[in-house]
PDB file of C-alpha atoms and ligand atoms in Angstrom:
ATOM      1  CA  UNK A  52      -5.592 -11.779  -8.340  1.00 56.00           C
ATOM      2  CA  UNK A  53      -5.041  -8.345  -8.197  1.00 83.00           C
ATOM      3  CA  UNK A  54      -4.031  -7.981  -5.169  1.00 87.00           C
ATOM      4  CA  UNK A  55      -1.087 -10.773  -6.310  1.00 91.00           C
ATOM      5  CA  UNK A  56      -0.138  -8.521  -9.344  1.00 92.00           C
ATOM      6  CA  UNK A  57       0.005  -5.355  -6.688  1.00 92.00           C
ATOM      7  CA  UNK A  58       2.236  -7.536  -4.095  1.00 95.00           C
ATOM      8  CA  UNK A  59       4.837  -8.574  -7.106  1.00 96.00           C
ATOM      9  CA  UNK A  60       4.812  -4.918  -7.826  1.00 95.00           C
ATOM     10  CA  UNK A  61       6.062  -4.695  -4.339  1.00 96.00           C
ATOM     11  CA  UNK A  62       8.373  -7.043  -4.117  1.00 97.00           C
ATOM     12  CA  UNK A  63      10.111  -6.312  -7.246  1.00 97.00           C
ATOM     13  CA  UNK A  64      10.462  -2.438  -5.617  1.00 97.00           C
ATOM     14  CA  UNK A  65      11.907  -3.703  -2.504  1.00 98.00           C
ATOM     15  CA  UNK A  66      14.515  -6.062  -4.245  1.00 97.00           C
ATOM     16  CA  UNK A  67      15.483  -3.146  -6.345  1.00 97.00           C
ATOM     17  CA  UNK A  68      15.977  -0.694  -3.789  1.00 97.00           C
ATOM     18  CA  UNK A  69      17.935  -4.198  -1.807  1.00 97.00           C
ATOM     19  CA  UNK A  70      20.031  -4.248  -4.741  1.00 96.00           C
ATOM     20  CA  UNK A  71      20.674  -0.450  -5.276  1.00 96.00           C
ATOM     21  CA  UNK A  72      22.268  -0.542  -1.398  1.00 95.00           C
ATOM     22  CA  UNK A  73      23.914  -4.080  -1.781  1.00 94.00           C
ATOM     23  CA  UNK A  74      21.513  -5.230   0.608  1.00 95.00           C
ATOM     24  CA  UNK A  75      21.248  -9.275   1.289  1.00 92.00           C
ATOM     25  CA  UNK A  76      18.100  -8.846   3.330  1.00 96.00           C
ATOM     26  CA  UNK A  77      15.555  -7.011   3.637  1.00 97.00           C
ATOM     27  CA  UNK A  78      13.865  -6.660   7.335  1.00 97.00           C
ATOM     28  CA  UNK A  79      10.723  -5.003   7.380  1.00 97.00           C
ATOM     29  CA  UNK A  80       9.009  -2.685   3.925  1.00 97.00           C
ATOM     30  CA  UNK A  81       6.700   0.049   5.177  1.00 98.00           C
ATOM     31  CA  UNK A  82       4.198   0.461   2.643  1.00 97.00           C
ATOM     32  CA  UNK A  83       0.730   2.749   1.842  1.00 96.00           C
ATOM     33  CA  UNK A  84      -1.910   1.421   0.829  1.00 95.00           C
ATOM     34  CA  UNK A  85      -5.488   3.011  -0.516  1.00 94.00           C
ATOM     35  CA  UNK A  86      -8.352   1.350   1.088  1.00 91.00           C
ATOM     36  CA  UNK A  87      -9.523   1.593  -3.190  1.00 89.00           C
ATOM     37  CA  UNK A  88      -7.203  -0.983  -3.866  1.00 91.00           C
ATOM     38  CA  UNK A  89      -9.001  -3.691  -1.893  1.00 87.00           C
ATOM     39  CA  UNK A  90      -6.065  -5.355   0.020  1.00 87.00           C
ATOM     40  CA  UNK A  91      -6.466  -6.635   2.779  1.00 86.00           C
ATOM     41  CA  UNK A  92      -3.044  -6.621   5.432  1.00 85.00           C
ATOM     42  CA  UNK A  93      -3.000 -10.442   6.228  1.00 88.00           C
ATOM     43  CA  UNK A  94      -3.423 -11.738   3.101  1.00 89.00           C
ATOM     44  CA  UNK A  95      -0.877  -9.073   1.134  1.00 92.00           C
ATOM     45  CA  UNK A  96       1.625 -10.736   3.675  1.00 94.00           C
ATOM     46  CA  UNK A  97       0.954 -14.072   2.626  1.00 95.00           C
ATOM     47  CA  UNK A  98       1.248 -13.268  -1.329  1.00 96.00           C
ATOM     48  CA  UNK A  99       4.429 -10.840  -0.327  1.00 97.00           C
ATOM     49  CA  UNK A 100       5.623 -14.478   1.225  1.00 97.00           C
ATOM     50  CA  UNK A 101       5.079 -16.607  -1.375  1.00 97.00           C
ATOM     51  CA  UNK A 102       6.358 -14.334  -3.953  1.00 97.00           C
ATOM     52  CA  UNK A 103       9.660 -13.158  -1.982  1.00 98.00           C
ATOM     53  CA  UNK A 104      11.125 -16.603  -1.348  1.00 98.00           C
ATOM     54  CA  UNK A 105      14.400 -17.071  -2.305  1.00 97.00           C
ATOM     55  CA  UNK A 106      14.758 -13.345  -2.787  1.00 97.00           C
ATOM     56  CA  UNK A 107      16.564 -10.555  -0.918  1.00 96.00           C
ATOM     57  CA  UNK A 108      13.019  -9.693   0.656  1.00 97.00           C
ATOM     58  CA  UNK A 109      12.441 -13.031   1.889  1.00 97.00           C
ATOM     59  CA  UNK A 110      11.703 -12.794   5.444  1.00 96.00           C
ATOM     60  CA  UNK A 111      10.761  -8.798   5.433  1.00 97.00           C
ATOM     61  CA  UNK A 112       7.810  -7.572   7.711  1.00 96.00           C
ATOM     62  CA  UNK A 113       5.576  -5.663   5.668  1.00 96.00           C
ATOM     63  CA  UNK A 114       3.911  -2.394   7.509  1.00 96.00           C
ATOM     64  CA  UNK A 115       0.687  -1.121   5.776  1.00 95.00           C
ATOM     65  CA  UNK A 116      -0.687   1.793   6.466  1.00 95.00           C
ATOM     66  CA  UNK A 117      -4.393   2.514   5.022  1.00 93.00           C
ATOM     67  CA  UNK A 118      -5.234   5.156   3.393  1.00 94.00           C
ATOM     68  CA  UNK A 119      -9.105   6.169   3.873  1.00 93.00           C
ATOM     69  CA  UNK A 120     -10.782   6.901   0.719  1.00 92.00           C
ATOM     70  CA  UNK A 121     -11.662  10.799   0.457  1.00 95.00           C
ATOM     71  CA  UNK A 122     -14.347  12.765  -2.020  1.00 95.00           C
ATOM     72  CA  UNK A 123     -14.222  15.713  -2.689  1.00 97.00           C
ATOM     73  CA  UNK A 124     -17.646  18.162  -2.822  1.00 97.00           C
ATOM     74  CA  UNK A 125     -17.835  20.117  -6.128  1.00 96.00           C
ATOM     75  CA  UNK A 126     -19.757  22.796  -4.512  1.00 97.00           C
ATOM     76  CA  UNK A 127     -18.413  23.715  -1.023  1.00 97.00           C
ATOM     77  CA  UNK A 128     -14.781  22.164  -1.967  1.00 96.00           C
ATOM     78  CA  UNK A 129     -14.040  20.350   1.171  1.00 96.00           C
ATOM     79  CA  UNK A 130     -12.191  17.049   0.600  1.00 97.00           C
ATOM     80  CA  UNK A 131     -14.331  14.328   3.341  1.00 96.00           C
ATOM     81  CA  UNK A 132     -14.272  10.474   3.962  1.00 92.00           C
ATOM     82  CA  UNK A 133     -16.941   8.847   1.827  1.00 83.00           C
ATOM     83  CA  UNK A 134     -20.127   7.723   4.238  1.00 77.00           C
ATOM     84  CA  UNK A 135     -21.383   4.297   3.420  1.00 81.00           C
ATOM     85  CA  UNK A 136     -23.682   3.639   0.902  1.00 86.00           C
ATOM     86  CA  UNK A 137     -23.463   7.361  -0.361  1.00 89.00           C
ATOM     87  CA  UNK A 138     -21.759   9.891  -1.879  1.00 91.00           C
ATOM     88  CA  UNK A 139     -23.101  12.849  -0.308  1.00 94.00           C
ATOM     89  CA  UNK A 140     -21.041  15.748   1.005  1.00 96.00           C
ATOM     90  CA  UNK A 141     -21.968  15.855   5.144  1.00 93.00           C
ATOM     91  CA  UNK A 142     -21.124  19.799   5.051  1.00 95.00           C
ATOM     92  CA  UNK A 143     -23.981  20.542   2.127  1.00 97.00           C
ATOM     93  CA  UNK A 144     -24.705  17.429   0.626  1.00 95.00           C
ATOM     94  CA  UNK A 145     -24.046  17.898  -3.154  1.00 96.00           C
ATOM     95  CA  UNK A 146     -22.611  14.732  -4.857  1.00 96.00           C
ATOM     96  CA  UNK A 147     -19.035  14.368  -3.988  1.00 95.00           C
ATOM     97  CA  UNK A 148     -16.431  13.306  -7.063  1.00 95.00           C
ATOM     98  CA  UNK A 149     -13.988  11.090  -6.276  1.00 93.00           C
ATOM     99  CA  UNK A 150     -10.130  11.998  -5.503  1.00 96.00           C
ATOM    100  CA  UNK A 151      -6.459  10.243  -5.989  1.00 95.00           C
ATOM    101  CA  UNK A 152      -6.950   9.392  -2.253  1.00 96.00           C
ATOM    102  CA  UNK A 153      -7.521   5.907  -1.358  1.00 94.00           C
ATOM    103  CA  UNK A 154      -5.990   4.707  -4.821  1.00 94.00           C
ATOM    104  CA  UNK A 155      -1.928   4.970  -3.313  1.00 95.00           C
ATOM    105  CA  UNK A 156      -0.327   1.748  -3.563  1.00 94.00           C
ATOM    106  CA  UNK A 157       3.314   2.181  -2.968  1.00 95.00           C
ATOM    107  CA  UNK A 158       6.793   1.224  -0.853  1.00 97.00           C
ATOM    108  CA  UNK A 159       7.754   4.385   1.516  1.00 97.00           C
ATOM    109  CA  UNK A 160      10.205   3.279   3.142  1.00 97.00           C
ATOM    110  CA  UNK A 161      12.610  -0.092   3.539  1.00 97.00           C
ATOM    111  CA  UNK A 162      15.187  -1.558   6.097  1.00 97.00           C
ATOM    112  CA  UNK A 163      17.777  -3.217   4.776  1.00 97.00           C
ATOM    113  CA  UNK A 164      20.891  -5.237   6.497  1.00 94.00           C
ATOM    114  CA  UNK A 165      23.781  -4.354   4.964  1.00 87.00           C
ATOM    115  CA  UNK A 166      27.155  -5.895   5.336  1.00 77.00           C
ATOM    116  CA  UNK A 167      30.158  -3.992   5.821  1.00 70.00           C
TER     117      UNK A 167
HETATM  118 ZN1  LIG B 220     -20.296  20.272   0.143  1.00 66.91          ZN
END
């Protein structure tokens, strides 16, 4: 379900951004997308589908791109991609803390047909 509330989110920031330009349709929304937040490509599409219809998005091709989660080591500073099943810093291997990265969810970029 969160992944739902995330993908209105979306849609609602598309159809605003439609509306701002006097957009009818939007073709494709090029979003980012933390690999924190859990969604998953295919199945974002099908909730930005079901939620879009009979909007200006309707019909838009979402691009994600996935952002890997980083950690960041306390004691050599180095930001690096979390192994599995650990937290451990590969360069000295203190306990990393987590970071802002991997958490983005957010629309960077639309295309719109406009009518002139
Ligand atoms: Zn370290």
């Amino acid at each position: 379900m969160h992944e739902y509330a995330m993908t209105k989110q979306i849609v609602r920031v598309i159809n605003d951004a439609a509306a701002a330009h006097r957009a009818k349709k939007v073709r494709a929304a090029f979003l980012v997308v933390g690999e924190n937040t859990g969604a998953i490509p295919d199945s974002m599409q099908m909730y930005f589908d079901m939620i879009a219809r009979g909007t200006p998005a309707e019909g838009a091709v979402l691009n994600l791109r996935v952002v890997r989660t980083e950690m960041r080591c306390p004691a050599c500073g180095i930001n690096f991609r979390r192994p599995r099943f650990s937290f451990a810093c590969p360069a000295c291997g203190a306990l990393g803390s987590p970071t802002d990265i991997g958490n983005e969810c957010y629309v960077e970029r639309v295309e719109l047909e406009i009518d002139d």
